[in-house]
Coordinates of C-alpha atoms in Angstrom, one line a residue:
M1 CA 260.4 122.1 85.1
N2 CA 263.1 122.1 82.4
A3 CA 265.2 118.4 83.7
M4 CA 268.4 120.4 81.2
L5 CA 267.7 123.4 83.3
V6 CA 267.9 121.3 86.7
V7 CA 270.9 119.1 85.5
I8 CA 273.3 122.2 84.6
V9 CA 272.0 124.9 87.1
G10 CA 273.2 121.5 89.6
I11 CA 276.2 121.0 88.5
A12 CA 277.3 124.3 88.7
I13 CA 276.3 124.9 92.1
L14 CA 278.5 122.1 92.7
V15 CA 281.6 123.4 90.6
V16 CA 280.9 126.3 92.8
G17 CA 280.7 123.6 96.1
Y18 CA 284.2 121.9 95.3
I19 CA 286.4 125.5 94.7
F20 CA 284.9 127.4 97.4
Y21 CA 283.8 125.3 100.7
G22 CA 286.8 122.5 99.8
G23 CA 288.7 125.4 99.1
W24 CA 287.8 126.0 102.4
L25 CA 287.9 122.5 104.4
A26 CA 291.5 121.6 102.8
N27 CA 292.6 125.8 104.5
Q28 CA 290.5 125.0 107.5
W29 CA 292.2 121.2 108.7
G30 CA 295.7 122.3 107.5
V31 CA 296.3 119.6 104.7
D32 CA 300.3 120.0 104.3
D33 CA 301.2 119.0 100.7
K34 CA 304.8 118.7 101.8
K35 CA 303.7 115.7 104.2
V36 CA 304.8 112.7 103.3
T37 CA 302.7 110.2 102.6
P38 CA 301.7 107.3 104.1
A39 CA 301.8 105.7 100.6
H40 CA 305.1 106.0 100.2
E41 CA 306.2 106.1 104.6
L42 CA 304.9 102.5 104.2
E43 CA 305.5 101.7 100.9
D44 CA 305.0 97.9 100.4
G45 CA 304.3 96.6 96.8
M46 CA 300.5 94.9 98.1
D47 CA 298.7 97.9 99.9
Y48 CA 301.1 100.8 100.7
V49 CA 301.1 101.5 96.5
P50 CA 301.9 105.0 95.3
A51 CA 299.2 106.2 92.7
K52 CA 299.3 108.1 90.6
A53 CA 296.8 111.0 91.5
P54 CA 294.6 109.7 87.8
V55 CA 294.7 106.6 88.2
L56 CA 293.6 106.8 91.9
M57 CA 290.5 108.5 91.2
G58 CA 289.7 106.1 88.9
H59 CA 290.8 103.4 91.2
H60 CA 287.9 105.6 94.1
F61 CA 285.4 106.6 91.7
S62 CA 285.1 103.6 90.8
S63 CA 284.6 102.1 94.0
I64 CA 282.6 104.9 96.1
A65 CA 279.8 104.7 93.0
G66 CA 278.3 101.8 91.9
A67 CA 275.1 101.5 90.5
G68 CA 274.0 103.7 94.6
P69 CA 274.1 106.7 92.8
I70 CA 271.2 105.6 90.0
N71 CA 269.4 103.8 91.9
G72 CA 268.5 106.1 95.7
P73 CA 267.1 109.0 93.5
I74 CA 265.3 107.1 91.2
Q75 CA 263.5 105.3 94.4
A76 CA 263.2 108.8 96.2
A77 CA 262.0 110.2 93.6
V78 CA 258.6 108.7 94.0
F79 CA 258.8 112.3 96.8
G80 CA 259.0 115.0 94.0
W81 CA 262.1 116.3 92.1
V82 CA 262.0 119.2 94.7
P83 CA 263.0 117.3 97.9
V84 CA 265.2 114.9 95.4
V85 CA 267.2 117.9 94.4
L86 CA 267.2 120.0 97.1
W87 CA 268.6 117.2 99.3
V88 CA 271.7 115.6 96.6
L89 CA 273.1 119.6 96.4
I90 CA 273.2 120.4 100.1
G91 CA 273.5 116.7 101.5
G92 CA 276.7 116.6 98.5
I93 CA 277.9 120.3 99.3
F94 CA 278.3 120.4 102.9
F95 CA 278.0 116.5 104.2
G96 CA 278.6 114.5 101.9
A97 CA 282.3 115.7 100.3
V98 CA 282.8 117.1 104.2
H99 CA 282.5 113.1 104.8
D100 CA 284.3 111.3 102.3
Y101 CA 287.4 114.6 102.5
G102 CA 287.6 113.8 105.9
A103 CA 287.3 110.2 106.3
L104 CA 289.8 110.0 103.6
F105 CA 292.4 113.3 105.3
A106 CA 291.8 111.4 109.3
S107 CA 293.2 108.1 107.8
I108 CA 296.1 109.8 106.3
R109 CA 296.9 111.7 109.2
H110 CA 296.9 107.9 111.7
K111 CA 298.8 106.1 108.6
G112 CA 296.5 105.1 106.4
Q113 CA 294.8 102.7 108.4
S114 CA 290.8 102.3 109.1
L115 CA 289.3 104.1 111.0
G116 CA 288.6 102.2 113.1
E117 CA 292.2 103.3 114.4
V118 CA 291.7 106.4 114.1
V119 CA 288.5 105.7 116.2
A120 CA 291.3 103.9 118.7
A121 CA 293.6 107.3 118.9
N122 CA 290.5 109.7 119.7
I123 CA 287.7 108.2 121.3
G124 CA 288.1 105.0 122.8
D125 CA 289.5 101.5 122.4
R126 CA 286.0 99.7 123.5
A127 CA 284.4 102.2 120.7
K128 CA 286.4 101.3 118.2
K129 CA 285.7 97.2 118.9
L130 CA 282.6 98.6 118.0
F131 CA 283.1 100.7 115.1
L132 CA 285.0 97.6 114.1
V133 CA 282.4 94.5 114.7
F134 CA 280.2 97.3 113.5
S135 CA 281.7 98.3 109.7
Y136 CA 282.9 94.3 109.6
L137 CA 278.9 93.4 109.1
T138 CA 278.4 95.9 107.1
L139 CA 280.9 94.5 104.6
V140 CA 279.8 90.9 104.9
L141 CA 276.7 92.3 103.6
V142 CA 277.6 94.6 100.7
V143 CA 279.5 91.5 99.8
A144 CA 276.5 89.2 99.6
A145 CA 274.6 91.3 97.8
F146 CA 277.3 92.6 95.1
A147 CA 278.2 88.9 94.8
S148 CA 274.7 87.7 94.4
I149 CA 273.8 90.8 92.1
V150 CA 276.7 90.2 89.8
A151 CA 275.7 86.5 89.3
G152 CA 272.4 87.6 88.7
T153 CA 273.7 89.7 85.5
F154 CA 275.8 86.9 83.9
E155 CA 273.6 84.2 84.9
A156 CA 272.3 82.5 82.0
K157 CA 268.5 82.0 81.8
Y158 CA 266.9 77.4 81.0
T159 CA 263.9 77.0 79.3
E160 CA 261.6 74.8 80.8
A161 CA 263.0 71.5 79.7
G162 CA 266.8 72.7 81.6
A163 CA 268.7 73.9 78.5
V164 CA 270.6 77.1 78.2
D165 CA 268.0 79.6 76.0
V166 CA 270.9 81.3 73.9
A167 CA 269.0 84.8 72.8
A168 CA 267.8 85.0 76.5
S169 CA 270.6 84.9 77.5
A170 CA 273.0 87.2 75.4
T171 CA 273.0 90.1 77.1
N172 CA 273.5 88.6 80.8
A173 CA 277.0 87.0 78.4
S174 CA 277.8 89.4 76.9
V175 CA 278.7 91.5 80.6
A176 CA 279.9 88.0 81.4
M177 CA 282.6 88.4 79.2
I178 CA 283.6 92.4 79.0
S179 CA 283.7 92.0 82.6
I180 CA 286.1 88.9 81.8
L181 CA 287.7 90.6 79.2
F182 CA 288.2 93.7 81.3
I183 CA 290.1 91.6 84.3
L184 CA 292.8 90.4 82.4
M185 CA 293.0 93.5 80.5
A186 CA 293.4 95.5 83.7
I187 CA 296.6 93.0 84.7
V188 CA 298.3 94.0 81.0
F189 CA 298.3 97.3 82.1
G190 CA 299.8 97.2 85.3
L191 CA 302.5 94.8 84.5
L192 CA 303.0 98.2 81.5
V193 CA 303.1 100.8 83.9
Y194 CA 304.1 99.3 87.4
R195 CA 306.1 96.8 86.0
R196 CA 307.8 98.1 82.8
G197 CA 307.4 101.9 83.5
A198 CA 305.2 102.6 80.1
P199 CA 303.8 106.4 80.2
L200 CA 300.8 106.5 82.0
S201 CA 299.0 109.1 79.1
V202 CA 300.0 106.7 76.3
A203 CA 299.0 103.5 78.0
T204 CA 295.8 104.9 78.8
V205 CA 295.1 105.8 75.2
A206 CA 295.5 102.5 75.1
G207 CA 293.4 101.2 77.7
V208 CA 290.1 103.2 75.7
I209 CA 290.7 101.7 72.5
G210 CA 291.1 98.0 75.1
I211 CA 288.1 98.9 76.0
V212 CA 286.5 99.6 73.1
I213 CA 287.8 96.5 71.8
C214 CA 286.9 94.5 74.5
L215 CA 283.0 95.5 73.9
V216 CA 283.1 94.1 71.1
I217 CA 284.3 91.4 71.6
G218 CA 281.8 90.9 74.2
L219 CA 278.8 92.0 72.7
N220 CA 278.9 89.4 69.7
F221 CA 281.4 86.3 71.1
H222 CA 280.6 85.5 74.7
P223 CA 280.3 81.1 74.6
V224 CA 280.4 81.0 78.8
Y225 CA 276.4 80.0 79.7
L226 CA 276.7 79.3 83.1
S227 CA 274.3 78.9 86.3
N228 CA 274.3 81.7 89.1
T229 CA 274.8 79.1 91.7
V230 CA 278.5 78.5 88.9
W231 CA 278.7 82.2 88.9
M232 CA 278.6 82.5 92.5
W233 CA 281.7 80.2 93.3
I234 CA 283.4 81.5 90.8
I235 CA 283.0 84.9 91.5
A236 CA 283.7 83.7 95.3
V237 CA 286.8 82.6 93.2
Y238 CA 287.9 85.5 91.8
I239 CA 288.0 88.7 94.7
L240 CA 289.4 85.5 97.5
V241 CA 292.6 86.3 95.0
A242 CA 291.6 90.0 93.7
S243 CA 291.2 90.7 97.6
V244 CA 295.1 89.1 98.2
A245 CA 296.6 90.4 95.3
P246 CA 299.4 93.5 95.0
V247 CA 297.0 96.4 94.9
W248 CA 298.7 97.7 91.6
I249 CA 298.2 94.8 89.9
L250 CA 294.5 94.1 89.2
L251 CA 293.2 96.9 92.4
Q252 CA 294.4 99.8 90.9
P253 CA 294.5 99.6 86.5
R254 CA 290.9 97.8 86.4
D255 CA 289.0 100.6 88.5
Y256 CA 290.7 102.6 86.5
L257 CA 290.1 101.8 83.5
S258 CA 286.6 100.4 84.6
S259 CA 286.0 104.6 85.0
F260 CA 286.0 104.9 81.7
L261 CA 282.9 102.7 81.2
L262 CA 281.1 105.3 83.8
Y263 CA 282.8 108.7 82.7
G264 CA 281.6 107.9 78.8
M265 CA 278.0 106.5 80.9
M266 CA 277.8 110.4 81.8
V267 CA 278.9 111.7 78.7
I268 CA 276.6 110.1 76.8
A269 CA 273.2 110.9 79.4
A270 CA 274.7 114.5 79.5
V271 CA 274.3 114.9 75.9
G272 CA 270.7 112.5 76.2
V273 CA 269.8 115.7 79.0
I274 CA 270.9 118.6 77.0
G275 CA 270.4 117.5 73.6
A276 CA 266.5 116.1 74.6
G277 CA 266.7 120.3 75.9
L278 CA 268.3 122.4 73.0
T279 CA 265.1 120.2 70.7
G280 CA 262.9 121.1 72.8
A281 CA 261.8 117.2 72.5
D282 CA 258.7 116.5 75.2
A283 CA 261.1 114.8 77.0
A284 CA 263.0 117.8 78.2
H285 CA 260.4 118.5 81.0
M286 CA 260.4 116.6 84.0
D287 CA 256.7 115.2 83.8
M288 CA 256.7 114.2 87.4
P289 CA 255.3 116.4 90.0
A290 CA 257.7 118.9 92.4
F291 CA 256.2 117.0 95.0
T292 CA 253.9 114.4 95.7
A293 CA 253.4 113.7 99.2
F294 CA 255.3 113.4 102.9
N295 CA 254.3 110.0 103.2
D296 CA 254.6 107.7 99.8
P297 CA 251.6 107.2 97.7
I298 CA 253.3 104.6 95.0
T299 CA 256.4 103.0 95.9
K300 CA 255.2 102.6 99.4
L301 CA 258.3 103.3 100.8
G302 CA 257.6 105.8 104.1
T303 CA 257.5 108.4 105.2
M304 CA 259.7 111.7 103.3
F305 CA 262.0 112.2 107.0
P306 CA 263.9 109.4 107.4
A307 CA 262.9 108.2 103.9
L308 CA 264.4 110.5 101.8
F309 CA 267.7 110.5 103.8
V310 CA 268.4 106.6 103.8
T311 CA 267.6 105.5 100.4
I312 CA 269.5 108.7 98.5
A313 CA 273.2 107.5 100.1
C314 CA 275.5 107.5 97.2
G315 CA 274.7 110.7 95.7
A316 CA 274.6 112.6 98.5
I317 CA 276.7 110.5 101.6
S318 CA 277.4 107.3 101.9
G319 CA 279.3 105.6 105.1
F320 CA 280.7 103.0 103.1
H321 CA 282.9 106.2 101.4
S322 CA 284.6 106.3 104.7
L323 CA 285.5 103.1 104.9
V324 CA 286.8 102.9 101.3
G325 CA 288.3 106.2 102.1
S326 CA 290.2 105.2 104.5
G327 CA 290.7 101.6 103.7
T328 CA 291.9 101.4 100.3
T329 CA 292.0 105.0 98.7
A330 CA 294.6 106.1 101.9
K331 CA 296.6 103.6 101.1
Q332 CA 297.7 104.9 97.9
L333 CA 297.5 108.9 97.5
D334 CA 300.4 110.3 96.5
H335 CA 299.7 113.5 97.8
E336 CA 298.0 115.2 100.5
R337 CA 297.3 118.0 97.7
D338 CA 295.7 114.6 95.8
A339 CA 292.5 113.8 99.1
K340 CA 290.4 116.8 97.5
P341 CA 289.8 116.3 94.1
I342 CA 289.5 112.6 94.7
A343 CA 287.2 112.3 98.5
Y344 CA 285.6 116.0 98.0
G345 CA 285.4 115.9 93.8
G346 CA 284.7 112.4 93.6
M347 CA 281.4 112.7 96.0
L348 CA 279.8 115.5 93.7
I349 CA 280.8 113.4 90.4
E350 CA 278.4 111.0 92.0
C351 CA 275.9 113.7 93.2
A352 CA 276.5 115.0 89.4
L353 CA 274.5 111.6 88.4
A354 CA 272.1 111.5 90.6
L355 CA 270.8 114.4 89.4
I356 CA 271.0 113.4 85.8
S357 CA 268.9 109.6 87.4
L358 CA 266.3 112.1 88.6
A359 CA 265.7 113.3 85.1
A360 CA 266.2 110.1 83.8
V361 CA 262.8 108.6 85.7
S362 CA 261.0 111.8 85.3
F363 CA 261.4 111.3 81.2
I364 CA 259.7 107.7 82.3
W365 CA 257.4 108.8 84.8
Q366 CA 254.8 108.5 83.9
E367 CA 255.4 104.1 83.0
Y368 CA 257.0 105.0 86.5
V369 CA 253.8 105.1 88.2
A370 CA 252.4 102.8 86.7
G371 CA 255.2 100.2 87.7
D372 CA 255.4 99.3 83.6
I373 CA 259.6 100.2 84.5
R374 CA 260.3 99.7 87.9
V375 CA 264.5 98.5 88.5
P376 CA 266.3 101.6 88.4
T377 CA 268.9 100.4 85.4
Q378 CA 266.9 100.0 83.4
V379 CA 264.7 102.6 84.3
F380 CA 267.6 104.9 84.4
A381 CA 268.9 103.1 80.5
T382 CA 265.5 103.4 79.5
G383 CA 265.2 107.3 80.2
I384 CA 268.2 108.1 78.6
S385 CA 268.4 106.5 75.6
R386 CA 264.7 107.7 75.6
M387 CA 266.0 111.4 75.7
V388 CA 268.9 110.2 72.8
A389 CA 267.5 109.0 70.5
S390 CA 264.8 112.2 70.6
I391 CA 267.5 114.2 69.6
P392 CA 267.3 114.3 65.3
G393 CA 270.3 111.9 63.9
L394 CA 270.3 109.5 66.5
E395 CA 266.6 107.6 66.5
A396 CA 267.7 104.4 65.9
T397 CA 270.1 104.5 68.7
Q398 CA 268.1 103.4 71.3
P399 CA 267.9 99.8 71.9
T400 CA 272.2 100.5 71.9
V401 CA 272.1 102.8 73.9
S402 CA 269.8 101.1 76.6
A403 CA 272.3 97.9 76.9
L404 CA 275.7 99.6 76.7
L405 CA 274.3 101.8 80.0
V406 CA 272.9 98.7 81.6
L407 CA 276.1 96.9 80.9
T408 CA 278.4 99.6 82.8
V409 CA 275.9 100.0 85.2
S410 CA 277.2 96.3 86.3
A411 CA 280.4 95.9 85.5
F412 CA 280.4 98.1 88.2
C413 CA 279.1 96.2 90.4
L414 CA 281.9 94.2 90.2
T415 CA 284.4 97.2 90.9
S416 CA 283.1 97.7 94.1
L417 CA 282.9 93.9 95.2
D418 CA 286.4 93.2 95.5
T419 CA 287.2 96.5 96.9
A420 CA 284.6 95.5 99.8
T421 CA 286.3 92.0 100.4
R422 CA 289.4 94.2 100.7
L423 CA 287.8 96.8 103.1
A424 CA 286.4 93.8 104.9
R425 CA 289.8 92.6 105.1
Y426 CA 290.9 95.5 106.4
M427 CA 288.5 95.8 109.8
F428 CA 288.2 92.0 110.6
Q429 CA 292.6 92.0 110.6
E430 CA 292.9 95.4 112.6
F431 CA 290.5 93.8 115.3
W432 CA 292.4 91.4 116.6
L433 CA 295.6 94.1 116.2
E434 CA 296.6 96.9 118.2
P435 CA 297.4 99.7 116.2
G436 CA 301.3 99.8 114.4
Q437 CA 301.0 96.2 114.7
T438 CA 300.8 93.7 111.6
Y439 CA 300.1 89.6 111.8
K440 CA 303.4 89.2 112.0
D441 CA 303.7 91.2 115.4
V442 CA 301.5 88.5 117.4
T443 CA 301.5 85.1 118.2
G444 CA 298.5 82.1 118.5
I445 CA 295.5 82.2 117.4
K446 CA 295.7 86.7 116.6
A447 CA 298.5 85.8 114.0
T448 CA 296.1 83.4 112.5
L449 CA 292.8 85.4 112.8
S450 CA 294.7 88.5 111.1
N451 CA 297.0 86.6 108.4
P452 CA 295.3 88.6 105.7
Y453 CA 295.1 85.0 103.5
V454 CA 293.1 84.3 106.4
A455 CA 290.6 86.8 107.4
T456 CA 289.9 87.2 103.1
A457 CA 289.4 83.3 103.7
I458 CA 287.2 84.0 106.1
T459 CA 285.4 87.4 104.9
V460 CA 284.8 85.7 100.7
V461 CA 282.6 82.3 103.3
L462 CA 280.0 84.9 104.8
G463 CA 280.0 87.1 102.0
V464 CA 278.7 84.8 99.6
G465 CA 277.2 82.6 102.1
L466 CA 275.2 84.9 103.2
G467 CA 274.5 86.4 99.2
M468 CA 273.2 82.2 97.9
T469 CA 271.1 82.3 101.2
G470 CA 269.0 84.9 101.4
Y471 CA 271.1 88.3 102.2
G472 CA 267.3 89.9 101.2
K473 CA 266.1 88.6 104.3
I474 CA 268.2 91.5 106.0
W475 CA 269.1 93.7 102.9
P476 CA 266.1 96.0 104.7
L477 CA 268.8 97.3 106.8
F478 CA 271.4 98.0 105.5
G479 CA 269.8 101.7 104.1
A480 CA 269.9 103.1 107.8
A481 CA 273.4 100.4 108.6
N482 CA 275.1 103.1 106.2
Q483 CA 273.7 106.0 107.4
L484 CA 274.9 105.6 110.4
L485 CA 278.2 104.5 109.4
A486 CA 278.5 107.9 107.6
A487 CA 277.5 109.7 111.1
L488 CA 280.1 107.4 112.8
A489 CA 282.5 108.7 110.3
L490 CA 281.5 112.2 110.6
L491 CA 281.8 111.9 114.9
T492 CA 285.1 110.3 114.5
V493 CA 286.9 112.5 112.1
C494 CA 285.3 115.9 114.8
A495 CA 286.8 113.7 117.2
W496 CA 290.4 114.0 116.1
L497 CA 290.5 117.2 114.0
G498 CA 289.3 118.7 117.5
N499 CA 291.9 116.9 119.4
I500 CA 294.5 118.4 116.9
G501 CA 293.5 121.8 117.7
R502 CA 291.8 122.3 114.2
N503 CA 288.3 124.1 113.5
N504 CA 285.8 121.0 113.1
K505 CA 282.1 122.8 114.5
M506 CA 281.7 121.9 110.2
F507 CA 281.0 118.8 111.8
Y508 CA 278.4 119.4 114.0
I509 CA 274.8 119.6 112.0
P510 CA 276.3 117.1 109.5
M511 CA 276.7 114.6 112.8
A512 CA 274.1 115.5 114.5
F513 CA 271.1 114.7 111.4
M514 CA 272.7 112.0 110.2
L515 CA 272.0 110.5 114.3
V516 CA 268.8 112.1 114.6
V517 CA 267.9 110.4 110.6
T518 CA 269.6 106.6 111.8
L519 CA 267.7 106.6 114.8
F520 CA 264.7 107.4 113.6
S521 CA 265.1 104.9 110.5
L522 CA 266.4 101.8 113.1
F523 CA 263.2 102.9 115.0
Q524 CA 260.0 102.4 112.6
T525 CA 262.4 99.4 111.3
V526 CA 261.9 97.5 114.9
T527 CA 258.4 98.2 115.3
N528 CA 256.7 97.6 112.5
R529 CA 258.7 93.8 112.8
I530 CA 258.1 94.1 116.3
G531 CA 254.4 94.4 115.7
Q532 CA 254.2 91.9 112.1
I533 CA 255.8 88.9 115.1
T534 CA 252.8 90.1 118.1
S535 CA 250.2 90.4 115.1
P536 CA 247.1 88.0 115.6
D537 CA 246.3 88.7 112.2
P538 CA 247.4 85.5 110.4
V539 CA 247.5 86.5 107.1
V540 CA 250.4 89.2 108.5
Q541 CA 251.7 85.6 110.9
A542 CA 252.0 84.3 107.9
A543 CA 254.4 86.6 105.9
V544 CA 256.3 86.3 109.5
D545 CA 259.9 84.2 109.1
W546 CA 263.1 84.8 110.3
G547 CA 264.5 87.6 109.1
T548 CA 262.1 89.6 110.4
Y549 CA 263.6 88.1 113.7
A550 CA 266.4 89.1 112.1
Q551 CA 265.4 92.7 111.0
A552 CA 263.7 93.0 114.8
I553 CA 267.2 91.6 116.9
L554 CA 269.5 93.6 114.7
G555 CA 267.4 97.1 114.1
T556 CA 267.6 97.0 117.9
L557 CA 271.3 96.3 118.7
L558 CA 272.6 99.1 116.0
F559 CA 270.6 101.5 117.7
I560 CA 271.9 100.4 120.8
L561 CA 275.4 100.3 119.3
A562 CA 274.8 104.0 117.5
I563 CA 273.7 105.8 121.3
V564 CA 276.5 104.4 122.8
L565 CA 279.6 105.4 120.3
A566 CA 277.4 109.0 119.7
W567 CA 277.7 109.2 123.4
E568 CA 281.8 108.1 123.7
G569 CA 282.9 110.1 120.7
V570 CA 280.0 113.8 122.6
Q571 CA 282.1 113.0 125.5
T572 CA 285.2 113.0 123.3
I573 CA 284.1 116.3 121.3
F574 CA 282.6 118.1 124.1
F575 CA 284.1 117.6 127.4
K576 CA 287.7 116.3 126.6
K577 CA 286.9 112.5 127.4
K578 CA 290.8 112.0 126.6
A579 CA 290.8 108.1 124.7
S580 CA 292.5 104.9 126.2
K581 CA 296.3 103.8 125.1

């Protein structure tokens, strides 16, 4: 199979899905551009700030993308390219894009509040509390993981004598320098656009030129060499400030400008795939089998069901997207018509990136199977750069293209990090408040805990602290937790649409399927960990640590949570149980 055909046909199918299915959803749900969005109704200059569609698209896409649509398809490729392509296309059009669009639309019809408030209004207060606790803990794990990943891409390498190994640290130092310059440039961009009234078109051109300048400076001048621990502390301070700063001064402009890096990465990747296909290079053909086995024989990922559907999240459906859409994006949406291209369209762009990622791993399939190159970011960078280098006249570009691709993926981890911190702050605040309340409306301990600065500080301490002490011990639960979040988001939007008399049947199959996938995955994890804990084999027992117990306990709690919330949602959807007021 020619990789170029897979990508082109796949993207064509995604476009058709956007035009027809996305348009049909807007009609069924009653999207009305005449309605005033929360960004205008509740504008406060901090969280509720209207953003032009291209700017908000940049923020939303940068926040939901990260490394997800690259990592998932590459890891799941062990099952063969056909299962991956089918799940990306079917999952993206009928599951993920519906999930993202629905979560954003439900939020803007609930004054831009998170899905927790949508749950409270349409399912019940107890369900809201459970949903917020689960969402918050998931986000703390995301903060821990991304803080650790970012620090790892910034940290200096040391020699055996304890001195900085400048040569080995050059790439990391470049990434750190470019990221710092990006932040400074974003602040200037925000001031020019939102306080000086600079035209977005002019500011964008200047911003893109600035991106190139940042890249050139960072690649050639990177004098900062710090340890992982120091970078973790710096990142903690950064996200503490970034998560309470007005969105117009950093979050909106930084994500908007960063999105051009991702668009550029996708253009380079598309050039590589198409160029290799047209020139007849060997890399143009998918070297991987269409199907390997139901039980992963290569990396021991597990059985195709549920592993495929948990591993490929951002490229098909991801619960984290619902938190972004209902957390930050809904508070900045200028018009209801913008919801479709930003949410539904943004998800399908991720699907396109997932297809390109699959093509990348197929080009170096033998090396991947042999274990020579396994880290997804390196697989993506190596595969794409080799494709580009296979085009006549571009043979010498492989090292440069590879470095730029790694840099781009690393930069997006930082973007997702402070968005996740801000989202966690929203969740923590809402837990202590009634619908419509702010921290200024309550007294005592609730006023303290719902204060944005206190909520952010608690989140940063928990997230960065976990990142420093070993989030990897419980990270294997994240895939199932993230997809459980997607199932609950689908359930919530379905309940709301049913309550207002709109067609919600398009949610039935996706939410039921994702619940089954999640429950099956959690059941496998819990039984495997209990098996390890109770095993009489001393070798197995030697590998048991606190993480094994944590996965067994947390997995059981998540399983119970899914059952409880699903039952309450089903009662609302099918038996018309009224939410408690």
